[in-house]
Short mmCIF file of C-alpha atoms in Angstrom, two decimals:
data_model
loop_
_atom_site.label_atom_id
_atom_site.label_comp_id
_atom_site.label_asym_id
_atom_site.label_seq_id
_atom_site.Cartn_x
_atom_site.Cartn_y
_atom_site.Cartn_z
CA MET A 1 -14.68 17.64 17.79
CA SER A 2 -17.23 20.00 16.27
CA GLY A 3 -18.15 22.80 18.69
CA ARG A 4 -15.33 21.92 21.10
CA THR A 5 -12.91 24.66 22.18
CA LEU A 6 -10.66 22.80 24.63
CA PRO A 7 -7.56 21.45 22.82
CA LEU A 8 -6.75 17.81 23.52
CA ILE A 9 -2.97 17.45 23.78
CA GLY A 10 -1.36 14.01 23.65
CA ILE A 11 1.70 13.48 25.88
CA PRO A 12 3.63 10.23 25.30
CA THR A 13 4.86 8.70 28.55
CA CYS A 14 8.07 6.95 29.55
CA LEU A 15 8.13 3.33 30.65
CA ARG A 16 10.03 3.24 33.91
CA SER A 17 10.78 0.55 36.45
CA MET A 18 10.18 1.39 40.11
CA ASN A 19 10.36 -1.22 42.86
CA GLU A 20 10.55 -3.97 40.23
CA ARG A 21 7.32 -2.79 38.62
CA ALA A 22 6.82 -1.00 35.30
CA PHE A 23 4.96 2.33 35.18
CA HIS A 24 3.89 4.56 32.31
CA SER A 25 4.87 7.95 33.67
CA VAL A 26 5.42 11.63 32.90
CA ASN A 27 6.68 14.46 35.09
CA GLU A 28 3.73 16.51 36.33
CA ARG A 29 5.23 19.72 34.92
CA TYR A 30 4.20 18.75 31.39
CA PRO A 31 0.47 18.14 31.90
CA ASN A 32 0.40 21.16 34.19
CA ALA A 33 1.90 23.29 31.41
CA VAL A 34 -0.79 22.05 29.02
CA ILE A 35 -3.48 23.00 31.53
CA ASP A 36 -2.03 26.33 32.69
CA ALA A 37 -0.11 27.69 29.68
CA VAL A 38 -1.98 26.09 26.77
CA GLY A 39 -5.47 26.00 28.26
CA GLY A 40 -5.86 22.44 27.06
CA LEU A 41 -6.58 18.97 28.36
CA PRO A 42 -3.54 16.65 28.57
CA LEU A 43 -4.08 13.03 27.56
CA LEU A 44 -1.27 10.63 28.44
CA ILE A 45 -0.24 8.15 25.74
CA PRO A 46 1.22 4.91 27.15
CA ALA A 47 4.55 3.70 25.76
CA ILE A 48 3.16 0.65 23.96
CA GLY A 49 4.98 0.88 20.64
CA PRO A 50 3.28 -0.86 17.70
CA LYS A 51 0.22 -1.61 19.82
CA ALA A 52 -0.67 2.09 19.44
CA ASP A 53 -2.63 2.92 16.29
CA CYS A 54 -1.08 6.30 15.47
CA ALA A 55 -3.73 7.26 12.93
CA ALA A 56 -6.66 6.45 15.19
CA LEU A 57 -4.98 8.18 18.12
CA LEU A 58 -4.22 11.39 16.24
CA ASP A 59 -7.78 11.48 14.90
CA ARG A 60 -8.79 12.33 18.47
CA LEU A 61 -6.06 14.84 19.30
CA ASP A 62 -5.30 18.47 18.45
CA GLY A 63 -1.58 18.50 19.23
CA ILE A 64 1.36 16.53 20.62
CA LEU A 65 3.72 17.53 23.44
CA LEU A 66 6.96 15.52 23.64
CA THR A 67 8.64 15.61 27.03
CA GLY A 68 12.09 15.39 28.51
CA SER A 69 13.39 12.22 30.12
CA PRO A 70 16.61 10.82 31.63
CA SER A 71 16.72 8.16 28.89
CA ASN A 72 18.48 8.41 25.52
CA VAL A 73 17.02 7.58 22.12
CA GLU A 74 18.52 4.25 21.09
CA PRO A 75 21.27 4.94 18.52
CA HIS A 76 20.20 2.25 16.06
CA HIS A 77 17.31 4.57 15.13
CA TYR A 78 19.75 7.02 13.53
CA GLY A 79 22.67 4.78 12.58
CA GLY A 80 24.81 5.78 15.56
CA PRO A 81 27.40 3.60 17.33
CA PRO A 82 26.28 1.44 20.28
CA SER A 83 25.72 3.33 23.51
CA ARG A 84 28.23 3.14 26.32
CA GLU A 85 27.41 0.46 28.89
CA GLY A 86 25.02 1.72 31.54
CA THR A 87 23.24 4.25 29.29
CA LEU A 88 19.56 4.49 30.14
CA HIS A 89 17.23 3.72 27.21
CA ASP A 90 13.48 3.46 26.78
CA PRO A 91 12.81 1.36 23.66
CA ASP A 92 9.06 1.31 24.30
CA ARG A 93 8.95 5.09 24.26
CA ASP A 94 11.07 5.20 21.09
CA ALA A 95 8.70 2.72 19.43
CA THR A 96 5.77 4.92 20.38
CA THR A 97 7.02 8.45 19.74
CA LEU A 98 8.97 8.05 16.50
CA PRO A 99 6.05 6.76 14.37
CA LEU A 100 3.69 9.13 16.20
CA ILE A 101 5.87 12.10 15.22
CA ARG A 102 6.02 11.04 11.58
CA GLU A 103 2.25 10.67 11.36
CA ALA A 104 1.67 13.99 13.15
CA VAL A 105 4.03 15.74 10.73
CA ARG A 106 2.30 14.09 7.76
CA ARG A 107 -1.00 15.55 9.01
CA ASP A 108 0.55 18.97 9.74
CA MET A 109 -0.52 18.57 13.38
CA PRO A 110 1.05 20.90 15.97
CA VAL A 111 4.02 19.38 17.80
CA LEU A 112 5.99 20.94 20.66
CA ALA A 113 9.09 18.88 21.48
CA ILE A 114 11.04 19.52 24.69
CA CYS A 115 14.47 18.14 25.72
CA ARG A 116 14.36 14.42 24.79
CA GLY A 117 11.46 15.43 22.57
CA ILE A 118 13.64 17.61 20.31
CA GLN A 119 15.99 14.66 19.94
CA GLU A 120 13.10 12.36 19.02
CA LEU A 121 11.79 14.90 16.52
CA ASN A 122 15.18 15.13 14.85
CA VAL A 123 15.66 11.36 14.70
CA ALA A 124 12.11 10.70 13.48
CA LEU A 125 12.69 13.00 10.50
CA GLY A 126 16.13 11.65 9.59
CA GLY A 127 18.66 13.49 11.77
CA THR A 128 21.39 12.19 14.10
CA LEU A 129 22.45 12.79 17.70
CA HIS A 130 25.53 13.29 19.84
CA GLN A 131 25.17 10.73 22.63
CA ARG A 132 27.49 12.29 25.22
CA ILE A 133 27.91 16.03 24.75
CA PHE A 134 29.66 16.29 28.11
CA ASP A 135 32.52 14.16 26.72
CA MET A 136 33.07 16.47 23.73
CA PRO A 137 35.97 18.89 24.38
CA GLU A 138 34.42 21.56 22.15
CA ARG A 139 31.19 21.57 24.19
CA PHE A 140 30.57 22.77 27.72
CA ALA A 141 28.75 20.76 30.39
CA HIS A 142 25.13 21.00 29.25
CA LYS A 143 24.38 18.13 31.63
CA ARG A 144 25.71 20.10 34.63
CA ARG A 145 27.64 17.08 35.84
CA GLY A 146 28.23 16.70 39.54
CA ARG A 147 24.99 18.34 40.65
CA PRO A 148 23.10 16.03 42.99
CA MET A 149 19.43 15.28 42.34
CA THR A 150 18.65 16.68 45.78
CA ILE A 151 19.33 20.30 44.80
CA PRO A 152 16.20 22.53 44.64
CA ASP A 153 14.35 22.63 41.32
CA ASP A 154 14.77 26.41 41.14
CA GLU A 155 18.52 25.81 40.94
CA ARG A 156 18.40 22.73 38.71
CA TYR A 157 16.02 24.37 36.25
CA GLY A 158 17.34 27.89 36.62
CA PRO A 159 18.97 29.78 33.71
CA ALA A 160 22.00 27.80 32.48
CA HIS A 161 23.35 29.62 29.42
CA SER A 162 22.33 31.89 26.58
CA VAL A 163 21.21 30.83 23.11
CA THR A 164 21.32 32.85 19.92
CA LEU A 165 18.00 32.78 18.09
CA THR A 166 17.99 32.80 14.30
CA PRO A 167 17.02 36.32 13.13
CA GLY A 168 13.58 36.24 11.57
CA GLY A 169 12.96 32.71 12.84
CA LEU A 170 9.88 31.56 14.71
CA LEU A 171 11.55 31.56 18.13
CA ALA A 172 13.12 34.99 17.59
CA ARG A 173 9.71 36.39 16.66
CA LEU A 174 8.19 34.90 19.82
CA ALA A 175 11.02 36.18 22.02
CA GLY A 176 11.21 39.62 20.41
CA THR A 177 15.00 39.34 20.51
CA THR A 178 17.83 37.18 19.16
CA GLU A 179 19.44 36.19 22.46
CA VAL A 180 17.83 34.67 25.55
CA MET A 181 18.88 32.76 28.64
CA VAL A 182 17.57 29.18 28.85
CA ASN A 183 17.45 26.41 31.46
CA SER A 184 19.05 23.76 29.27
CA LEU A 185 19.90 20.48 31.03
CA HIS A 186 20.86 17.48 28.87
CA GLY A 187 23.52 14.92 28.03
CA GLN A 188 22.41 14.03 24.49
CA GLY A 189 21.82 16.53 21.69
CA ILE A 190 21.42 17.14 17.99
CA ASP A 191 24.37 16.32 15.74
CA ARG A 192 23.08 16.52 12.14
CA PRO A 193 19.66 18.14 11.79
CA ALA A 194 17.06 16.32 9.70
CA PRO A 195 16.88 17.72 6.14
CA GLU A 196 13.62 19.69 6.54
CA LEU A 197 14.41 21.11 9.98
CA LEU A 198 15.44 24.75 10.37
CA ILE A 199 17.89 25.76 13.09
CA GLU A 200 16.15 28.17 15.45
CA ALA A 201 18.57 28.41 18.41
CA VAL A 202 22.26 27.69 19.03
CA ALA A 203 24.24 27.67 22.30
CA PRO A 204 27.54 29.59 22.57
CA ASP A 205 29.50 26.35 22.03
CA GLY A 206 27.68 25.63 18.75
CA GLN A 207 25.22 23.06 20.09
CA ILE A 208 21.84 23.25 18.35
CA GLU A 209 19.13 23.97 20.93
CA GLY A 210 16.07 24.93 18.87
CA ILE A 211 14.55 23.71 15.61
CA SER A 212 11.38 24.07 13.55
CA LEU A 213 9.99 22.20 10.57
CA ARG A 214 10.07 24.04 7.28
CA GLY A 215 6.57 24.78 5.98
CA ALA A 216 4.71 23.36 8.99
CA ARG A 217 2.01 25.26 10.88
CA PHE A 218 3.76 24.53 14.18
CA VAL A 219 6.39 21.83 14.65
CA VAL A 220 8.98 23.17 17.09
CA GLY A 221 11.65 21.61 19.27
CA VAL A 222 13.63 23.20 22.12
CA GLN A 223 16.40 21.59 24.12
CA TRP A 224 15.61 23.57 27.27
CA HIS A 225 12.66 23.33 29.68
CA PRO A 226 9.93 25.94 29.05
CA GLU A 227 7.47 23.76 30.99
CA TYR A 228 9.19 24.80 34.24
CA LYS A 229 7.09 27.68 35.63
CA PRO A 230 5.96 28.70 32.13
CA LEU A 231 3.68 31.51 33.24
CA GLN A 232 6.58 33.26 34.99
CA ASN A 233 8.78 33.38 31.86
CA PRO A 234 7.54 35.63 29.02
CA PHE A 235 9.36 33.61 26.33
CA SER A 236 8.00 30.29 27.64
CA ARG A 237 4.54 31.77 27.86
CA ALA A 238 4.75 33.02 24.27
CA LEU A 239 5.95 29.60 23.08
CA PHE A 240 3.05 27.76 24.71
CA LEU A 241 0.59 30.39 23.47
CA ALA A 242 1.80 29.85 19.89
CA PHE A 243 1.37 26.10 20.38
CA ALA A 244 -2.13 26.69 21.76
CA ARG A 245 -3.11 28.81 18.76
CA ALA A 246 -1.91 26.08 16.39
CA CYS A 247 -3.93 23.49 18.32
CA HIS A 248 -7.04 25.67 18.15
CA ALA A 249 -6.48 25.93 14.39
CA THR A 250 -6.55 22.12 14.27
CA ILE A 251 -9.93 22.14 16.01
CA ALA A 252 -11.27 24.70 13.54
CA ARG A 253 -9.89 22.83 10.54
CA THR A 254 -11.38 19.52 11.73
CA ALA A 255 -14.77 21.16 12.33
CA ALA A 256 -14.70 22.70 8.85
CA LYS A 257 -13.95 19.33 7.25
CA ARG A 258 -16.86 17.74 9.10
CA ARG A 259 -19.25 20.47 8.00
CA ALA A 260 -18.13 20.02 4.41
CA ALA A 261 -18.50 16.23 4.52
#
């Protein structure tokens, strides 16, 4: 990596079945955000579970971006009750991302976790999840039930509700305020945060929507979708810029270690 300035960002994929065939896939918004808002090169990580050597993989990367997905983290990973019949899961992704997160955290590697990613980050570090927020009477419809998939993306990923940012927290510093509107869209969410995670953002109904890892250079999770048109949203742009700076610091640190060796 010595002399290189382009951050290499690993993006774990989902394993999805289409026309009776399995595909390792990721929505194009995520690699595009890495290219446009981070100034990095996205490298897709197939959902191959224990076949992936996390240590060898992370040796070649400068950061990890965890994406959203329609699937839920399987509840046995956090001691939750069995999912309701018909719930979409992706065990191959779980088997890939959870150990990858733990190893990235151990190395103090930058991690930006979005939507399903924030849930994976919380579970990987010892937290728990609500499986069906839209069935909880004290929560509002974060999933926006009843909206067909055919509606335009500008409506689906438009501002959904406000979040209160923790004063003095990382996200509040990036936003320059303690309240912002976000395009949150999810059915699963954080229940009990992992012990070392700090709460960075909370929805009006009390649902946790932003977290960071205590003492880390940059390990951040958001429940909303900053990857949607990130250059048009100042807060999203600031979030990706902070991630980019942390990834560049990884490059510099790796180069310094090699010079010292």
